[in-house]
PDB file of C-alpha atoms in Angstrom:
ATOM      1  CA  MET Y 144     -46.061  18.201 -37.662  1.00 75.00           C
ATOM      2  CA  ASP Y 145     -49.076  18.803 -40.026  1.00 71.00           C
ATOM      3  CA  ILE Y 146     -50.606  22.293 -40.373  1.00 71.00           C
ATOM      4  CA  LYS Y 147     -53.920  21.406 -37.944  1.00 71.00           C
ATOM      5  CA  SER Y 148     -51.312  20.715 -35.239  1.00 78.00           C
ATOM      6  CA  ILE Y 149     -49.933  24.364 -35.745  1.00 80.00           C
ATOM      7  CA  ASN Y 150     -52.977  25.608 -33.866  1.00 78.00           C
ATOM      8  CA  ASP Y 151     -51.619  23.498 -30.912  1.00 82.00           C
ATOM      9  CA  PHE Y 152     -48.439  25.772 -30.698  1.00 87.00           C
ATOM     10  CA  ILE Y 153     -49.607  29.283 -31.993  1.00 88.00           C
ATOM     11  CA  SER Y 154     -50.731  32.589 -30.841  1.00 88.00           C
ATOM     12  CA  PHE Y 155     -51.368  35.492 -32.618  1.00 87.00           C
ATOM     13  CA  SER Y 156     -50.003  38.989 -32.422  1.00 85.00           C
ATOM     14  CA  ARG Y 157     -51.850  42.438 -32.844  1.00 86.00           C
ATOM     15  CA  LEU Y 158     -50.487  42.769 -35.979  1.00 88.00           C
ATOM     16  CA  LYS Y 159     -53.110  40.283 -37.754  1.00 86.00           C
ATOM     17  CA  GLU Y 160     -56.023  42.773 -36.660  1.00 88.00           C
ATOM     18  CA  ASP Y 161     -53.988  46.193 -37.435  1.00 88.00           C
ATOM     19  CA  ASN Y 162     -53.431  45.078 -40.769  1.00 89.00           C
ATOM     20  CA  LYS Y 163     -57.018  43.666 -41.463  1.00 89.00           C
ATOM     21  CA  ASP Y 164     -57.432  46.422 -44.131  1.00 91.00           C
ATOM     22  CA  TYR Y 165     -54.365  45.819 -46.175  1.00 93.00           C
ATOM     23  CA  ASP Y 166     -54.702  45.442 -49.723  1.00 95.00           C
ATOM     24  CA  ILE Y 167     -53.480  41.921 -50.112  1.00 95.00           C
ATOM     25  CA  LYS Y 168     -54.389  41.279 -54.015  1.00 96.00           C
ATOM     26  CA  SER Y 169     -52.419  44.759 -54.970  1.00 96.00           C
ATOM     27  CA  PHE Y 170     -49.331  43.606 -53.055  1.00 96.00           C
ATOM     28  CA  LEU Y 171     -49.596  39.902 -54.452  1.00 97.00           C
ATOM     29  CA  ASP Y 172     -49.931  41.814 -57.719  1.00 96.00           C
ATOM     30  CA  THR Y 173     -46.747  43.829 -57.358  1.00 95.00           C
ATOM     31  CA  VAL Y 174     -44.979  40.571 -55.820  1.00 96.00           C
ATOM     32  CA  LYS Y 175     -45.700  38.927 -59.686  1.00 96.00           C
ATOM     33  CA  ASP Y 176     -44.403  41.688 -61.248  1.00 96.00           C
ATOM     34  CA  LEU Y 177     -41.243  41.673 -59.487  1.00 95.00           C
ATOM     35  CA  MET Y 178     -40.556  38.024 -58.804  1.00 95.00           C
ATOM     36  CA  GLY Y 179     -42.367  36.732 -62.258  1.00 95.00           C
ATOM     37  CA  LYS Y 180     -44.941  34.394 -60.454  1.00 96.00           C
ATOM     38  CA  LEU Y 181     -46.352  33.733 -57.281  1.00 97.00           C
ATOM     39  CA  PRO Y 182     -46.321  30.887 -54.604  1.00 97.00           C
ATOM     40  CA  ASN Y 183     -48.898  27.825 -54.961  1.00 96.00           C
ATOM     41  CA  LYS Y 184     -52.333  28.489 -53.328  1.00 96.00           C
ATOM     42  CA  ASP Y 185     -51.618  26.357 -50.167  1.00 96.00           C
ATOM     43  CA  LEU Y 186     -48.732  28.607 -49.059  1.00 97.00           C
ATOM     44  CA  LEU Y 187     -51.228  31.730 -49.745  1.00 97.00           C
ATOM     45  CA  ASP Y 188     -53.954  30.215 -48.008  1.00 96.00           C
ATOM     46  CA  PHE Y 189     -51.545  29.731 -44.632  1.00 95.00           C
ATOM     47  CA  ILE Y 190     -50.563  32.989 -44.607  1.00 96.00           C
ATOM     48  CA  TYR Y 191     -54.068  34.247 -44.971  1.00 94.00           C
ATOM     49  CA  LYS Y 192     -54.938  32.182 -41.822  1.00 94.00           C
ATOM     50  CA  TYR Y 193     -51.611  31.919 -39.770  1.00 94.00           C
ATOM     51  CA  GLY Y 194     -49.747  35.201 -40.909  1.00 94.00           C
ATOM     52  CA  PHE Y 195     -48.585  37.019 -38.045  1.00 94.00           C
ATOM     53  CA  ALA Y 196     -48.897  34.162 -35.560  1.00 93.00           C
ATOM     54  CA  TYR Y 197     -46.003  33.058 -33.304  1.00 93.00           C
ATOM     55  CA  PHE Y 198     -45.031  29.939 -31.875  1.00 92.00           C
ATOM     56  CA  ASN Y 199     -45.531  29.620 -27.857  1.00 92.00           C
ATOM     57  CA  VAL Y 200     -42.647  27.005 -27.416  1.00 93.00           C
ATOM     58  CA  GLU Y 201     -39.202  26.940 -29.572  1.00 94.00           C
ATOM     59  CA  MET Y 202     -39.607  25.288 -32.996  1.00 94.00           C
ATOM     60  CA  VAL Y 203     -36.996  24.212 -35.006  1.00 95.00           C
ATOM     61  CA  VAL Y 204     -36.692  22.316 -38.907  1.00 95.00           C
ATOM     62  CA  ALA Y 205     -33.780  20.240 -39.555  1.00 92.00           C
ATOM     63  CA  PRO Y 206     -31.694  20.917 -42.836  1.00 93.00           C
ATOM     64  CA  MET Y 207     -32.526  18.400 -45.744  1.00 90.00           C
ATOM     65  CA  GLU Y 208     -28.514  18.443 -46.441  1.00 81.00           C
ATOM     66  CA  LYS Y 209     -25.459  18.629 -43.901  1.00 73.00           C
ATOM     67  CA  HIS Y 210     -25.140  22.011 -42.465  1.00 64.00           C
ATOM     68  CA  GLY Y 211     -21.922  23.234 -40.681  1.00 64.00           C
ATOM     69  CA  HIS Y 212     -23.586  25.885 -37.949  1.00 58.00           C
ATOM     70  CA  SER Y 213     -26.330  23.643 -36.770  1.00 65.00           C
ATOM     71  CA  LYS Y 214     -28.024  20.362 -36.451  1.00 82.00           C
ATOM     72  CA  ASP Y 215     -31.200  22.476 -36.169  1.00 91.00           C
ATOM     73  CA  PHE Y 216     -32.820  25.757 -37.319  1.00 94.00           C
ATOM     74  CA  ILE Y 217     -35.020  28.398 -35.268  1.00 94.00           C
ATOM     75  CA  VAL Y 218     -38.708  28.663 -36.971  1.00 96.00           C
ATOM     76  CA  GLY Y 219     -39.748  31.979 -35.508  1.00 94.00           C
ATOM     77  CA  PRO Y 220     -43.059  34.170 -36.397  1.00 95.00           C
ATOM     78  CA  ILE Y 221     -44.721  33.600 -39.193  1.00 96.00           C
ATOM     79  CA  LEU Y 222     -45.049  36.646 -41.602  1.00 96.00           C
ATOM     80  CA  GLY Y 223     -48.469  38.455 -42.726  1.00 96.00           C
ATOM     81  CA  PHE Y 224     -49.792  40.579 -45.002  1.00 96.00           C
ATOM     82  CA  GLY Y 225     -49.169  44.058 -44.177  1.00 94.00           C
ATOM     83  CA  ASN Y 226     -46.631  46.714 -44.061  1.00 88.00           C
ATOM     84  CA  THR Y 227     -44.883  45.853 -40.659  1.00 88.00           C
ATOM     85  CA  PRO Y 228     -41.554  44.929 -39.433  1.00 83.00           C
ATOM     86  CA  ILE Y 229     -42.957  41.112 -39.552  1.00 87.00           C
ATOM     87  CA  SER Y 230     -44.581  41.412 -42.702  1.00 95.00           C
ATOM     88  CA  ILE Y 231     -43.770  39.566 -46.178  1.00 96.00           C
ATOM     89  CA  GLU Y 232     -43.867  43.111 -47.968  1.00 95.00           C
ATOM     90  CA  LYS Y 233     -40.884  44.669 -45.675  1.00 95.00           C
ATOM     91  CA  ASN Y 234     -38.734  41.270 -46.041  1.00 94.00           C
ATOM     92  CA  ILE Y 235     -38.981  41.112 -49.382  1.00 95.00           C
ATOM     93  CA  ARG Y 236     -38.089  45.117 -49.805  1.00 93.00           C
ATOM     94  CA  MET Y 237     -35.113  44.578 -47.514  1.00 93.00           C
ATOM     95  CA  PHE Y 238     -33.848  41.439 -48.699  1.00 93.00           C
ATOM     96  CA  TYR Y 239     -34.351  41.022 -52.281  1.00 93.00           C
ATOM     97  CA  SER Y 240     -31.015  42.393 -53.749  1.00 89.00           C
ATOM     98  CA  GLU Y 241     -27.771  40.788 -55.248  1.00 84.00           C
ATOM     99  CA  ASP Y 242     -26.101  41.580 -51.910  1.00 85.00           C
ATOM    100  CA  GLN Y 243     -28.726  39.572 -49.664  1.00 90.00           C
ATOM    101  CA  ILE Y 244     -30.962  37.143 -51.155  1.00 91.00           C
ATOM    102  CA  GLY Y 245     -30.132  36.932 -54.589  1.00 86.00           C
ATOM    103  CA  MET Y 246     -32.800  34.217 -55.764  1.00 92.00           C
ATOM    104  CA  LYS Y 247     -36.403  35.014 -56.583  1.00 95.00           C
ATOM    105  CA  PHE Y 248     -38.353  34.175 -53.063  1.00 96.00           C
ATOM    106  CA  PHE Y 249     -41.131  34.638 -51.172  1.00 97.00           C
ATOM    107  CA  PRO Y 250     -40.867  34.718 -47.272  1.00 97.00           C
ATOM    108  CA  ILE Y 251     -42.449  32.525 -44.937  1.00 97.00           C
ATOM    109  CA  CYS Y 252     -41.126  33.051 -41.601  1.00 97.00           C
ATOM    110  CA  GLU Y 253     -38.131  34.461 -39.607  1.00 96.00           C
ATOM    111  CA  GLY Y 254     -35.622  32.622 -38.405  1.00 94.00           C
ATOM    112  CA  ALA Y 255     -32.974  32.908 -35.736  1.00 91.00           C
ATOM    113  CA  SER Y 256     -32.638  36.932 -35.288  1.00 86.00           C
ATOM    114  CA  GLY Y 257     -32.154  38.163 -38.833  1.00 89.00           C
ATOM    115  CA  ASP Y 258     -32.435  34.981 -40.578  1.00 95.00           C
ATOM    116  CA  LEU Y 259     -35.306  34.069 -43.039  1.00 97.00           C
ATOM    117  CA  ILE Y 260     -37.248  30.942 -43.837  1.00 97.00           C
ATOM    118  CA  ILE Y 261     -38.180  31.289 -47.491  1.00 97.00           C
ATOM    119  CA  TYR Y 262     -40.022  29.924 -50.578  1.00 98.00           C
ATOM    120  CA  SER Y 263     -38.384  29.710 -53.936  1.00 97.00           C
ATOM    121  CA  LEU Y 264     -39.961  31.378 -57.189  1.00 97.00           C
ATOM    122  CA  GLU Y 265     -36.728  30.329 -59.005  1.00 96.00           C
ATOM    123  CA  GLN Y 266     -37.402  28.028 -62.157  1.00 95.00           C
ATOM    124  CA  LYS Y 267     -35.227  25.267 -61.264  1.00 96.00           C
ATOM    125  CA  SER Y 268     -36.331  25.130 -57.654  1.00 97.00           C
ATOM    126  CA  PHE Y 269     -39.925  26.487 -57.287  1.00 97.00           C
ATOM    127  CA  GLY Y 270     -41.710  25.517 -54.304  1.00 97.00           C
ATOM    128  CA  LYS Y 271     -38.791  24.487 -52.366  1.00 98.00           C
ATOM    129  CA  VAL Y 272     -38.052  26.013 -48.807  1.00 98.00           C
ATOM    130  CA  TYR Y 273     -35.088  27.280 -47.762  1.00 96.00           C
ATOM    131  CA  TYR Y 274     -33.278  28.560 -44.698  1.00 95.00           C
ATOM    132  CA  TRP Y 275     -31.284  31.952 -45.645  1.00 94.00           C
ATOM    133  CA  SER Y 276     -28.504  32.860 -42.785  1.00 92.00           C
ATOM    134  CA  HIS Y 277     -27.850  36.478 -43.409  1.00 89.00           C
ATOM    135  CA  ASP Y 278     -24.421  35.968 -41.715  1.00 87.00           C
ATOM    136  CA  SER Y 279     -23.329  33.419 -44.477  1.00 85.00           C
ATOM    137  CA  ALA Y 280     -21.202  34.075 -47.367  1.00 81.00           C
ATOM    138  CA  ILE Y 281     -23.552  34.873 -50.318  1.00 81.00           C
ATOM    139  CA  GLY Y 282     -24.120  31.799 -52.357  1.00 80.00           C
ATOM    140  CA  ASN Y 283     -23.624  29.788 -49.504  1.00 82.00           C
ATOM    141  CA  ASP Y 284     -26.306  31.313 -47.387  1.00 89.00           C
ATOM    142  CA  THR Y 285     -29.153  29.097 -48.180  1.00 92.00           C
ATOM    143  CA  SER Y 286     -29.929  25.550 -46.819  1.00 93.00           C
ATOM    144  CA  LEU Y 287     -32.740  23.471 -48.143  1.00 95.00           C
ATOM    145  CA  ILE Y 288     -35.525  22.259 -45.401  1.00 96.00           C
ATOM    146  CA  GLY Y 289     -38.460  21.538 -47.351  1.00 96.00           C
ATOM    147  CA  GLU Y 290     -38.565  20.066 -50.743  1.00 97.00           C
ATOM    148  CA  SER Y 291     -42.539  21.804 -50.909  1.00 97.00           C
ATOM    149  CA  PHE Y 292     -44.178  23.965 -48.439  1.00 97.00           C
ATOM    150  CA  ASN Y 293     -46.247  20.852 -47.037  1.00 95.00           C
ATOM    151  CA  ASP Y 294     -42.928  19.061 -46.543  1.00 96.00           C
ATOM    152  CA  PHE Y 295     -41.401  22.236 -44.594  1.00 96.00           C
ATOM    153  CA  ILE Y 296     -44.679  22.218 -42.235  1.00 95.00           C
ATOM    154  CA  ASN Y 297     -44.188  18.287 -41.854  1.00 94.00           C
ATOM    155  CA  ARG Y 298     -40.824  18.769 -40.627  1.00 95.00           C
ATOM    156  CA  ILE Y 299     -41.330  21.525 -37.740  1.00 95.00           C
ATOM    157  CA  LYS Y 300     -40.960  19.837 -34.324  1.00 94.00           C
ATOM    158  CA  VAL Y 301     -40.646  21.042 -31.048  1.00 93.00           C
ATOM    159  CA  LYS Y 302     -37.024  21.939 -29.983  1.00 90.00           C
ATOM    160  CA  GLN Y 303     -35.769  18.841 -27.471  1.00 86.00           C
ATOM    161  CA  GLU Y 304     -34.312  20.051 -24.255  1.00 78.00           C
ATOM    162  CA  GLU Y 305     -30.416  18.986 -24.539  1.00 72.00           C
ATOM    163  CA  LYS Y 306     -29.728  16.539 -21.730  1.00 70.00           C
ATOM    164  CA  ASP Y 307     -26.511  17.595 -19.589  1.00 68.00           C
ATOM    165  CA  ASN Y 308     -24.627  14.231 -19.528  1.00 70.00           C
ATOM    166  CA  LYS Y 309     -22.118  15.743 -17.519  1.00 73.00           C
ATOM    167  CA  GLU Y 310     -20.858  13.417 -15.031  1.00 76.00           C
ATOM    168  CA  ILE Y 311     -20.461  14.717 -11.251  1.00 76.00           C
ATOM    169  CA  ILE Y 312     -16.968  14.266  -9.919  1.00 79.00           C
ATOM    170  CA  LYS Y 313     -16.319  14.031  -5.982  1.00 80.00           C
ATOM    171  CA  VAL Y 314     -12.857  16.048  -5.358  1.00 80.00           C
ATOM    172  CA  LYS Y 315     -10.870  14.855  -1.920  1.00 83.00           C
ATOM    173  CA  TYR Y 316      -8.673  17.688  -0.662  1.00 82.00           C
ATOM    174  CA  SER Y 317      -5.858  17.024   1.198  1.00 86.00           C
ATOM    175  CA  SER Y 318      -6.343  18.378   4.692  1.00 85.00           C
ATOM    176  CA  ARG Y 319      -3.768  21.053   4.186  1.00 87.00           C
ATOM    177  CA  LEU Y 320      -5.528  22.258   1.165  1.00 86.00           C
ATOM    178  CA  LEU Y 321      -8.843  22.118   2.592  1.00 84.00           C
ATOM    179  CA  LYS Y 322      -7.470  24.111   5.155  1.00 89.00           C
ATOM    180  CA  LEU Y 323      -6.143  27.059   2.803  1.00 88.00           C
ATOM    181  CA  ILE Y 324      -9.118  26.724   0.561  1.00 87.00           C
ATOM    182  CA  ASN Y 325     -11.471  27.253   3.662  1.00 87.00           C
ATOM    183  CA  ALA Y 326      -9.367  30.344   5.145  1.00 89.00           C
ATOM    184  CA  LYS Y 327      -9.448  31.811   1.546  1.00 86.00           C
ATOM    185  CA  ARG Y 328     -13.671  31.417   1.526  1.00 83.00           C
ATOM    186  CA  ILE Y 329     -13.791  32.832   5.222  1.00 86.00           C
ATOM    187  CA  LYS Y 330     -11.857  35.636   4.291  1.00 86.00           C
ATOM    188  CA  ASP Y 331     -14.389  36.185   1.232  1.00 82.00           C
ATOM    189  CA  GLY Y 332     -17.356  35.751   3.450  1.00 83.00           C
ATOM    190  CA  LEU Y 333     -18.426  32.200   2.198  1.00 83.00           C
ATOM    191  CA  PRO Y 334     -18.798  28.928   4.248  1.00 86.00           C
ATOM    192  CA  PRO Y 335     -16.083  26.663   4.578  1.00 85.00           C
ATOM    193  CA  LEU Y 336     -16.311  23.301   2.525  1.00 82.00           C
ATOM    194  CA  GLU Y 337     -16.277  20.286   4.437  1.00 76.00           C
TER     195      GLU Y 337
END
């Protein structure tokens, strides 16, 4: 999916309007002081435009490396500039520490409950996008999901319903067993089997 296609799948929450007076420049100065650098302009422009949006359908992204938990990760609401539960500021304050997310990062989206999708601000991995799993062991809690922000966006897709390939098996009961089963069903107020 490209960035323009996202418009077909999102809606905005009231939070965008509620945070319209938020001092973004001051916040970005704070991020630069704390992390040493800011994300590239394409990500910042994306947050300006789509911050506080959520997907109308379940969206996923596949990890670029084999991951034990799942073949796909959930892409949740897009974080925005503000000071609310789904804001970039709140997530940096909450998770930037050695016992949470030990790398320098800029949060983009929520993942599954308690997880985040983050943009690396580290020198060696700058611009790569990772899925951070809050319940994984520290040091083994991030999975690469994009070589760049645009790569991450292009890898997002609508979650496909899993087909139920279970075969229906017909069971034939002996007349004696069927009589016992039906007696129990009638006693329980259920109709008899045929």
